[in-house]
Short mmCIF file of C-alpha atoms in Angstrom, two decimals:
data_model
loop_
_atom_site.label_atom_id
_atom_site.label_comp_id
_atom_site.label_asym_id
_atom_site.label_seq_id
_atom_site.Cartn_x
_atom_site.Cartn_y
_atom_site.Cartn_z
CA UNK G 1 86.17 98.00 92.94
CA UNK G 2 88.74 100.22 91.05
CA UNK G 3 86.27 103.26 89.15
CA UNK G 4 88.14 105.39 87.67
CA UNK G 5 86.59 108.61 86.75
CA UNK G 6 87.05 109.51 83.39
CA UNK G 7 88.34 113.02 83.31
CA UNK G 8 91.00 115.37 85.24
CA UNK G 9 89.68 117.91 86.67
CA UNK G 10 89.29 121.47 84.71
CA UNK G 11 91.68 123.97 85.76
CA UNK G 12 90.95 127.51 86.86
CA UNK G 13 87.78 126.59 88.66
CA UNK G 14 86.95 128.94 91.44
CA UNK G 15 88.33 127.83 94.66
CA UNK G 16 85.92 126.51 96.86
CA UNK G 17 85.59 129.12 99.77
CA UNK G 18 87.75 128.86 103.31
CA UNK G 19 85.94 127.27 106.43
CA UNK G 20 86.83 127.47 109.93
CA UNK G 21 87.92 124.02 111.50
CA UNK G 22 84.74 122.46 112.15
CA UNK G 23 84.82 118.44 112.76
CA UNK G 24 82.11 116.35 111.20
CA UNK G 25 80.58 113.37 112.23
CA UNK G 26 79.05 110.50 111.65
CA UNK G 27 75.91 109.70 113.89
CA UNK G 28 77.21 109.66 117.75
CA UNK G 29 80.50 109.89 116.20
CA UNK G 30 82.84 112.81 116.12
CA UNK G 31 85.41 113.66 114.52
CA UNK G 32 86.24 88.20 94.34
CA UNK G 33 88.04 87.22 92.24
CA UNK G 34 89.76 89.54 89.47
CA UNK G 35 86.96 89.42 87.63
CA UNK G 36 84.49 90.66 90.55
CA UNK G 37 87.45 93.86 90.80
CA UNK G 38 86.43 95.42 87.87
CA UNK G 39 83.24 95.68 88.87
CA UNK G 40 83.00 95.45 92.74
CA UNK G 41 86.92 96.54 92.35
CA UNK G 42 85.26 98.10 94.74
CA UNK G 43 87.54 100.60 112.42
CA UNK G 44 87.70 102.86 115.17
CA UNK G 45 86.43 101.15 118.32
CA UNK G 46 83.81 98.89 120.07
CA UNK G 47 81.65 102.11 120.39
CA UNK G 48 81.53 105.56 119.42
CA UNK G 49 81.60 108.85 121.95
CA UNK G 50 82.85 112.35 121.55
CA UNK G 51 86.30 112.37 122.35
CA UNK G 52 87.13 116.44 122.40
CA UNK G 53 84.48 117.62 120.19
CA UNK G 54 85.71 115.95 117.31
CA UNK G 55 86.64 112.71 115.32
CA UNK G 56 85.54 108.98 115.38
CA UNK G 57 85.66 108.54 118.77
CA UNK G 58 86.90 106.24 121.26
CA UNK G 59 85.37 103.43 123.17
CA UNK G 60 81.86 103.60 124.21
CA UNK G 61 78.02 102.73 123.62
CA UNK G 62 77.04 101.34 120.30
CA UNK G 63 74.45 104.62 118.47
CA UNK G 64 71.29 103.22 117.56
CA UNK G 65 71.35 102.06 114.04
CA UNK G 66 75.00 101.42 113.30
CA UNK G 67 76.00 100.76 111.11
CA UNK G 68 75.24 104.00 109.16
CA UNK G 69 75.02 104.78 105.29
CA UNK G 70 76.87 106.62 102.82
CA UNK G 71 76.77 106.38 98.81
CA UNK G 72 80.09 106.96 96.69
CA UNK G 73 79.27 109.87 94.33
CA UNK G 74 81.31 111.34 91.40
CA UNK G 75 81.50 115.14 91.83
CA UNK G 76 85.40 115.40 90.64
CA UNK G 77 85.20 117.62 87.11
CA UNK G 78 81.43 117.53 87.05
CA UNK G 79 80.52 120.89 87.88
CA UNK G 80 77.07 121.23 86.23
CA UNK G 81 75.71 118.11 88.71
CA UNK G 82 77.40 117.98 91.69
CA UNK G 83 74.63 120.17 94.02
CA UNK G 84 71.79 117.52 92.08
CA UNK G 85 73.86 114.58 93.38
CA UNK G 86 74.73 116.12 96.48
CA UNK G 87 71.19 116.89 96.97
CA UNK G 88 70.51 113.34 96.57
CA UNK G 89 72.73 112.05 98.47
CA UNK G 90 70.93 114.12 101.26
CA UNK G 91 67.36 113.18 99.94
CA UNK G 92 68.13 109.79 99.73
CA UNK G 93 68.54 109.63 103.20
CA UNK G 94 72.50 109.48 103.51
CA UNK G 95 74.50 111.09 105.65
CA UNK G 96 77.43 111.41 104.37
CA UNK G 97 79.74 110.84 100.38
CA UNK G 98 82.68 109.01 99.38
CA UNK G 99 84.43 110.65 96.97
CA UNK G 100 87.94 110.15 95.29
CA UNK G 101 91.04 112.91 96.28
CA UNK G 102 93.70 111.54 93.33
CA UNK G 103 96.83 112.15 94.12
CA UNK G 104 97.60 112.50 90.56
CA UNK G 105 94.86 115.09 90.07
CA UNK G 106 95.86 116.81 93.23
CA UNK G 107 99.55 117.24 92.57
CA UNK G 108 99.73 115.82 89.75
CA UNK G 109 102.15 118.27 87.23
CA UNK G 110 105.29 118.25 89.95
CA UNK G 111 106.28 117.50 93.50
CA UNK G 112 104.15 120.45 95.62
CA UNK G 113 102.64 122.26 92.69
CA UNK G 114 99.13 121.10 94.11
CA UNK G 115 96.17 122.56 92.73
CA UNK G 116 93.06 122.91 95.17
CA UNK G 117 90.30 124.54 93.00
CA UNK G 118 88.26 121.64 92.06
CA UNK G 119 88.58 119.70 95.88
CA UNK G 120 87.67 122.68 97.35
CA UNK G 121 84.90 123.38 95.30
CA UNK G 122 84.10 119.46 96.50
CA UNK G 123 84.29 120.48 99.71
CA UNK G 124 82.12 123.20 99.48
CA UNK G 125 79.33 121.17 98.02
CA UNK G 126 79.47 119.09 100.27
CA UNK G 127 79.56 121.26 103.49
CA UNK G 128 77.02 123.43 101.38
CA UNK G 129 74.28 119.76 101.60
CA UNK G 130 75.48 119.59 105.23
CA UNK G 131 76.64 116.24 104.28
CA UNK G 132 80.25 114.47 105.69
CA UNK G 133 82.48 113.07 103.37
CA UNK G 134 85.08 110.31 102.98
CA UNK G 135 87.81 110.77 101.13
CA UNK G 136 89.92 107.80 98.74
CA UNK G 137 93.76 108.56 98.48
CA UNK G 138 95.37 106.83 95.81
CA UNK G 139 96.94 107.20 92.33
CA UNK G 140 99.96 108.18 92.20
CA UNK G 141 101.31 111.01 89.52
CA UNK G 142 103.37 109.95 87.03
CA UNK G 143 106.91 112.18 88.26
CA UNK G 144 106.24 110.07 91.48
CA UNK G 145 107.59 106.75 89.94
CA UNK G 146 110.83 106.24 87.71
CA UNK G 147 109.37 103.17 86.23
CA UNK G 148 106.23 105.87 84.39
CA UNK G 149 103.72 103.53 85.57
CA UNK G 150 100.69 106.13 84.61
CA UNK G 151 97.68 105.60 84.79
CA UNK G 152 98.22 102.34 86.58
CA UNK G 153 97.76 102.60 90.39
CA UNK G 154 100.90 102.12 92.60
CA UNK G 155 102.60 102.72 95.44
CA UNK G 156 105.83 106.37 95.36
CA UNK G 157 108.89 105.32 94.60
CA UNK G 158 109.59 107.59 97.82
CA UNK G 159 107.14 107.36 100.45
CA UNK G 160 107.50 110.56 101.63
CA UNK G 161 106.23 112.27 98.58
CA UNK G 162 103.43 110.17 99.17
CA UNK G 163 103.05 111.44 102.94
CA UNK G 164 103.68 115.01 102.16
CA UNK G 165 100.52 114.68 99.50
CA UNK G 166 98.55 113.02 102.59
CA UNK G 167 100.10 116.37 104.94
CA UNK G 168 99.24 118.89 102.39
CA UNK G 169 94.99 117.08 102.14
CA UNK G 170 94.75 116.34 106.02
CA UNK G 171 96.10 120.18 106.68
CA UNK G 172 93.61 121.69 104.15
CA UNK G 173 91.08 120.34 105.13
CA UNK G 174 91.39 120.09 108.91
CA UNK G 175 88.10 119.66 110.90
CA UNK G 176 85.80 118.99 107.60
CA UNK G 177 87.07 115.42 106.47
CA UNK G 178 85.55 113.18 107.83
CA UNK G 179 87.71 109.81 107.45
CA UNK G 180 91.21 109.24 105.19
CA UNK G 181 90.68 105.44 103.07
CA UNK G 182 94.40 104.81 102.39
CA UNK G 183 94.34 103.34 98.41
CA UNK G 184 92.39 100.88 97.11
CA UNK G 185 92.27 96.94 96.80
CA UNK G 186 96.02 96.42 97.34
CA UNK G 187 95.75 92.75 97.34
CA UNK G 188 95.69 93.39 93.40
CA UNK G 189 98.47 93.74 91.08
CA UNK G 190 96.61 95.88 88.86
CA UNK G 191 96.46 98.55 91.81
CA UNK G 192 99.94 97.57 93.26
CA UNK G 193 102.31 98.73 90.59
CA UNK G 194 101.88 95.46 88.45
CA UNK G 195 103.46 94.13 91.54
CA UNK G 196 102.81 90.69 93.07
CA UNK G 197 100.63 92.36 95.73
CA UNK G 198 102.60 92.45 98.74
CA UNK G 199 100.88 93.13 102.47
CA UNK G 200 104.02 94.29 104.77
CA UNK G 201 104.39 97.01 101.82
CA UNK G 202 100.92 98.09 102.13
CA UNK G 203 101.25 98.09 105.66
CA UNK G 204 104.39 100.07 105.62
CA UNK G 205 102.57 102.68 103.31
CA UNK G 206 99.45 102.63 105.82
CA UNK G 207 101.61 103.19 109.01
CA UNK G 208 103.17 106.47 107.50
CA UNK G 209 100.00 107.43 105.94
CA UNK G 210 98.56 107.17 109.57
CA UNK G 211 101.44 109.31 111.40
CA UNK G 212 101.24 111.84 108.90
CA UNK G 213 97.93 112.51 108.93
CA UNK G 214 97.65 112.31 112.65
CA UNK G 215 100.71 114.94 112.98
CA UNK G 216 98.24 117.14 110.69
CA UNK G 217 95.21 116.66 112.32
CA UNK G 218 95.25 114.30 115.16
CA UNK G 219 91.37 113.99 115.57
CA UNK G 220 91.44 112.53 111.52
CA UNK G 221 90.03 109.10 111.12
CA UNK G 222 92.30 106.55 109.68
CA UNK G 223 90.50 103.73 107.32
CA UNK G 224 92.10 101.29 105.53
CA UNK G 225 91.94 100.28 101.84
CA UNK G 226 88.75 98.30 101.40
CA UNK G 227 90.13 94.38 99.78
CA UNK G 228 89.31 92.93 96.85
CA UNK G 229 87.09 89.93 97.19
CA UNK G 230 88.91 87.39 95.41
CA UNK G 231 90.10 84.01 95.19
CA UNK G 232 92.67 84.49 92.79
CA UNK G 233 95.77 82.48 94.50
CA UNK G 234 98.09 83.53 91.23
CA UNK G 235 101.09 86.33 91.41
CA UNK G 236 97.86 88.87 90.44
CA UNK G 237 96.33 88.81 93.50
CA UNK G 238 95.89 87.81 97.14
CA UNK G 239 92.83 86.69 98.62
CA UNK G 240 91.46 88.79 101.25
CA UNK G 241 91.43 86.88 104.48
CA UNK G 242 94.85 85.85 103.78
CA UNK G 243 96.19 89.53 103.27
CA UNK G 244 94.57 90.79 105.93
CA UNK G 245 96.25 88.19 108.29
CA UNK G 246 99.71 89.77 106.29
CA UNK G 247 98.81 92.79 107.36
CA UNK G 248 98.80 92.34 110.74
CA UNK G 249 101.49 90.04 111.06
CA UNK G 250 103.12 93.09 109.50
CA UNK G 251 102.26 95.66 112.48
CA UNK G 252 99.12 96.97 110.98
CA UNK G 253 97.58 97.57 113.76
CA UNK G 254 97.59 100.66 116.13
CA UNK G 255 98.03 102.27 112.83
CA UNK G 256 94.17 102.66 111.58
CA UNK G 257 90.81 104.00 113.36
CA UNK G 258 88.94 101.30 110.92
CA UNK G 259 89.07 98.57 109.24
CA UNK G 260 88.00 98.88 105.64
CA UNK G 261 85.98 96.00 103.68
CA UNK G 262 83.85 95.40 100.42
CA UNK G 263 80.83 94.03 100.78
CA UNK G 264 80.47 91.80 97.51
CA UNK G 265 76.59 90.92 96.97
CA UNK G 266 77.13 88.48 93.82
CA UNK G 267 74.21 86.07 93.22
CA UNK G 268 73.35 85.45 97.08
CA UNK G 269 70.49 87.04 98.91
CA UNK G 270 72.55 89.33 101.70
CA UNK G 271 71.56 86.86 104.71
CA UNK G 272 73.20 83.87 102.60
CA UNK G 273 75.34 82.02 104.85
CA UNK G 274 79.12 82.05 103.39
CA UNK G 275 79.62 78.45 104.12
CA UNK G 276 76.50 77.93 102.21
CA UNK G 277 76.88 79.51 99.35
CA UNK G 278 80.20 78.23 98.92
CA UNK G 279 78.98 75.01 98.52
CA UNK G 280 76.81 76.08 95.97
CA UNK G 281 78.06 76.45 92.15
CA UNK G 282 75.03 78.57 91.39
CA UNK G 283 76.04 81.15 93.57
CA UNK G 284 79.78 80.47 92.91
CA UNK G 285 80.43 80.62 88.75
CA UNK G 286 80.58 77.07 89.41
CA UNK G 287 84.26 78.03 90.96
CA UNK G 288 86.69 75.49 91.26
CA UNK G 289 88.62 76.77 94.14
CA UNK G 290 88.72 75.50 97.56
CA UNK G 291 85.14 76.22 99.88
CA UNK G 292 87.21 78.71 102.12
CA UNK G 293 88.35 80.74 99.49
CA UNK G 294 84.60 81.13 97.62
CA UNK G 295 83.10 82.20 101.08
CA UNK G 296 84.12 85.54 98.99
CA UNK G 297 80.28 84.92 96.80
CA UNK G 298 78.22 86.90 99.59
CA UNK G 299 77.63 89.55 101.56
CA UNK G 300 78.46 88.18 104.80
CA UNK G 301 82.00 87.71 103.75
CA UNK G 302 82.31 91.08 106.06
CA UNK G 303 81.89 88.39 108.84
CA UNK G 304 85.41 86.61 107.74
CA UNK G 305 87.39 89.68 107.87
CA UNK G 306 85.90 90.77 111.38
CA UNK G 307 87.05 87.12 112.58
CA UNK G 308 90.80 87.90 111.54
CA UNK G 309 90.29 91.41 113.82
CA UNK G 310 89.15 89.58 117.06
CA UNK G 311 91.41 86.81 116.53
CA UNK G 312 93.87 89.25 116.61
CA UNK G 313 92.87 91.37 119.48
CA UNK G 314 91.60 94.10 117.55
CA UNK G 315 87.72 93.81 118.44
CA UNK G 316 88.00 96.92 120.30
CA UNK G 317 88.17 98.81 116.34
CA UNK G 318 85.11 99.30 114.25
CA UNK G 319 85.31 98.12 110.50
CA UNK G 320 83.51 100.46 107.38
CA UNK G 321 81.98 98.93 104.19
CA UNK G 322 83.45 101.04 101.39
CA UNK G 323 81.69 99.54 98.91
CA UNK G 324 78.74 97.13 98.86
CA UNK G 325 76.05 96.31 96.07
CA UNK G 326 74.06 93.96 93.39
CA UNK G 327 74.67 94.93 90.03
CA UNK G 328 71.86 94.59 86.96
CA UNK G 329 73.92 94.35 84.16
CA UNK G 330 71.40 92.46 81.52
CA UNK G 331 74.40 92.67 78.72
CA UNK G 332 74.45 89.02 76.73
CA UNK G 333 78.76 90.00 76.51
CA UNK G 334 79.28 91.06 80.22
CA UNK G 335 81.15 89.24 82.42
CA UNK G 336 78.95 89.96 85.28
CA UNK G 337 75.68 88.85 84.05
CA UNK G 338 76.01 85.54 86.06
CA UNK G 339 75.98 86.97 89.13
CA UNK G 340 73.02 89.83 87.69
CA UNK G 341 69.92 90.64 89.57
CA UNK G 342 66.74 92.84 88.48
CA UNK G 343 66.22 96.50 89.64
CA UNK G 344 63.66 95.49 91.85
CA UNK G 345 65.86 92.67 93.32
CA UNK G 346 68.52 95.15 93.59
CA UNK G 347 66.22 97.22 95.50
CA UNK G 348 65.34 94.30 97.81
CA UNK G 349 68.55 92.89 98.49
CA UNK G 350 70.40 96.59 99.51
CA UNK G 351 67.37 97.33 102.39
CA UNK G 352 67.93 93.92 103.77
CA UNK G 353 71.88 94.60 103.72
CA UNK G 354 70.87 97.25 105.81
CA UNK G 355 68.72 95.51 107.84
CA UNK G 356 70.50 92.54 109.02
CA UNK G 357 73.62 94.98 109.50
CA UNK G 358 71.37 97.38 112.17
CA UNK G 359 70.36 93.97 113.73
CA UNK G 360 74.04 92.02 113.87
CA UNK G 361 76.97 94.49 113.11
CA UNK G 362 77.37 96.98 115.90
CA UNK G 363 81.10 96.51 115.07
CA UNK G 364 80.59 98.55 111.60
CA UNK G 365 80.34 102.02 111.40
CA UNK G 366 79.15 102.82 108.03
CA UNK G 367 78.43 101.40 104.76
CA UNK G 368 78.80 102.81 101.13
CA UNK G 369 76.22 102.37 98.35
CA UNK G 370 76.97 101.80 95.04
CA UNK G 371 76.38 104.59 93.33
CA UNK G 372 75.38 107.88 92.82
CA UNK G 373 76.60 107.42 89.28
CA UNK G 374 79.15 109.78 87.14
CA UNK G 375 76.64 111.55 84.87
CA UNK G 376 78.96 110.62 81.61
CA UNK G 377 78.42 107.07 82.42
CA UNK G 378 76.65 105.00 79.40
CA UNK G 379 74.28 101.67 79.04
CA UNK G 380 78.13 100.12 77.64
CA UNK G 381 79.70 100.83 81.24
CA UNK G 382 79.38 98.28 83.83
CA UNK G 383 79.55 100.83 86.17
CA UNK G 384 76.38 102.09 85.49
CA UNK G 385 74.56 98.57 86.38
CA UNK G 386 75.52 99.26 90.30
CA UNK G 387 74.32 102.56 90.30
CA UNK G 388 70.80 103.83 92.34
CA UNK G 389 70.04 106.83 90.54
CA UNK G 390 70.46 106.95 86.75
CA UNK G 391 73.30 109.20 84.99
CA UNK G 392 70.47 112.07 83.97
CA UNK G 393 69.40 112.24 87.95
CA UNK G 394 66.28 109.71 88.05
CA UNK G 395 65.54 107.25 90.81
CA UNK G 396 65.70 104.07 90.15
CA UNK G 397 64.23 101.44 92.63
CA UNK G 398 66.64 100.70 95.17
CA UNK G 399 66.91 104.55 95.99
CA UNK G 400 63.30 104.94 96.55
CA UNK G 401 63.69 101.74 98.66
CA UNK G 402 66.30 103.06 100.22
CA UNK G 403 65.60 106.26 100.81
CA UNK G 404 61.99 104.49 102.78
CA UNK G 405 64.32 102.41 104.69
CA UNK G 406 66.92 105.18 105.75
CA UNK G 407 64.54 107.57 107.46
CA UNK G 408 62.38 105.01 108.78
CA UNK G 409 65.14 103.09 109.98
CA UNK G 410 63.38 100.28 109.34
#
């Protein structure tokens, strides 16, 4: 799901204060269709161990309770509420935040004029909450394509201005980030350029990112751009079993410590069967594409894009869920209402997500909650309808529920 925050960052913010190299972890660890994108867009090994003090490790037991959970958060220009959302991020029962690096924020006015007051401010909230964070890298700056696509997502026209952008994060913040997503949905158009999404590009973009963020810290974990969920066949898209397959008939992989995915909820209750509810027009939009394409409608979906990774000999790598939720949008004009479910339903359905994930997907490391919302969000944003906690800091059901389920593991 492509969220854009609203703003650019202030300027002539403090700077967030210098660390000392210290790795974070995670756990054990060391270290749709187009229509679903606007709203829902939105794997290191078999098990985890400390592999020189730092970094997602390398192959080992599976912790107790993987996968584990994180919540994307909007602290980027919001200075008067990131330590609240922090703080209930931690509360909540999370143990670690997603949060956006833009490349056009970041060095945005030329090529290495980069301007680290408000990510390491970021950074400091976030080490402050003794929380880990993830970290999305995309959108480019507009003097990094002739064409002036701005704001439109897409690729460099060079890809080493994009790398030296990924150098100048990874060396930064050495030790304190805890994984790298490269972009977002590729298998879009709308975050490709405008470009008939293309996987061997993507994959050429993701094996540079990879080597230069491993030159710059070589304990950094490597996760790919979470998919789009669609079943949009047309120049606009690329469904996400299919592109995935692209990928690694591409050489994708060696070149990523996970494998990112969205976990769409839809309409279906998070056990649904895909094969079921594809068969189901209910649960579907009453879809006319093929079944295999509207396995997309559920949850379990993750369970398509893990069969691509062992057919391909890749089951040693661990996947992460960058994005999973229910929205409750009750809006008579939004497009979403179909697939809309009640707070309390909300609630439900993300503790059982949880819950059959502890019980069946030792392959997944983590998975990200939809959201801790941007506090200038509004009743008109669709955004808002995903969210757990409400703009002005309040709980709403599913992060009481969640927050039960987190520390109970249960």
């Amino acid at each position: 799901m492509v969220l854009v925050e609203r703003h650019q960052p202030e300027r002539n913010q403090p700077s967030g204060h210098e660390r000392a190299d210290r790795r974070p972890t995670l756990g054990s660890l060391t270290l749709s269709s187009v229509r679903w994108r606007r709203s829902f867009a939105a794997a290191a090994v078999a098990g985890f161990v400390l592999v020189s003090g730092c970094g997602f490790g390398a192959k080992s037991s599976t912790p107790a309770h993987s996968p584990e959970a994180g919540v994307h958060v909007f602290l980027w220009g919001n200075f008067d509420t990131s330590q609240r959302d922090v703080k209930l991020a931690k509360e909540g029962g999370f143990g670690w935040v997603k949060q956006r690096f833009e490349w056009r924020y970041i060095e945005g006015g030329a090529k290495g004029r980069f301007e680290w007051n408000e990510p390491d401010r970021i950074m400091k909230a976030v080490d402050d909450a003794g929380l880990k964070v993830v970290v999305r890298l995309d959108n480019q700056p507009a003097w990094a394509r002739a064409d002036g696509i701005f704001p439109q997502s897409g690729p460099a026209d060079r890809l080493s201005d994009w790398t030296d952008y990924l150098t100048a994060v990874a060396t930064r913040y050495k030790g304190r980030i805890a994984g790298y997503q490269i972009w977002n949905e590729p298998n879009l158009a709308v975050e490709w350029g405008g470009k008939t999404p293309n996987a061997a590009e993507y994959t050429q973009l993701l094996i540079a990112s990879y080597q230069a963020i491993k030159r710059a810290d070589p304990q950094a974990v490597v996760i790919t751009a979470g998919l789009s969920p669609t079943t949009d066949t047309s120049p606009s898209a690329r469904p996400d079993v299919q592109y995935l397959k692209e990928m690694y008939a591409a050489g994708a992989k060696g070149s990523f410590d996970l494998l990112g995915a969205h976990g769409a909820g839809f309409k279906a209750e998070p056990e649904a069967d895909p094969a079921v509810v594809a068969l189901d027009p209910s649960l579907t939009n009453n879809d006319p594409s093929a079944p295999e394409l509207k396995r997309i409608y559920t949850f379990r979906h993750v369970e398509d894009l893990r069969k691509v990774m062992v057919d391909q000999g890749d089951s040693d790598h661990k996947m992460a869920i960058l994005e999973m939720g229910w929205t409750s949008d009750p809006r008579a004009d939004s497009p979403y209402r179909w697939h809309s479910v009640t707070e309390d339903q909300k609630a439900d359905y993300l503790v059982r997500a949880f819950r059959y994930a502890w019980a069946n997907w030792s392959y997944v490391a983590f998975m990200t909650v939809l959201y801790i919302p941007d506090p200038t969000w509004t009743r008109s944003q669709e955004q808002l309808y995903w969210s757990i906690t409400n703009p002005d800091g309040s709980a709403r059901p599913a992060y009481r529920s969640l927050q039960t389920a987190l520390f109970s593991k249960t």
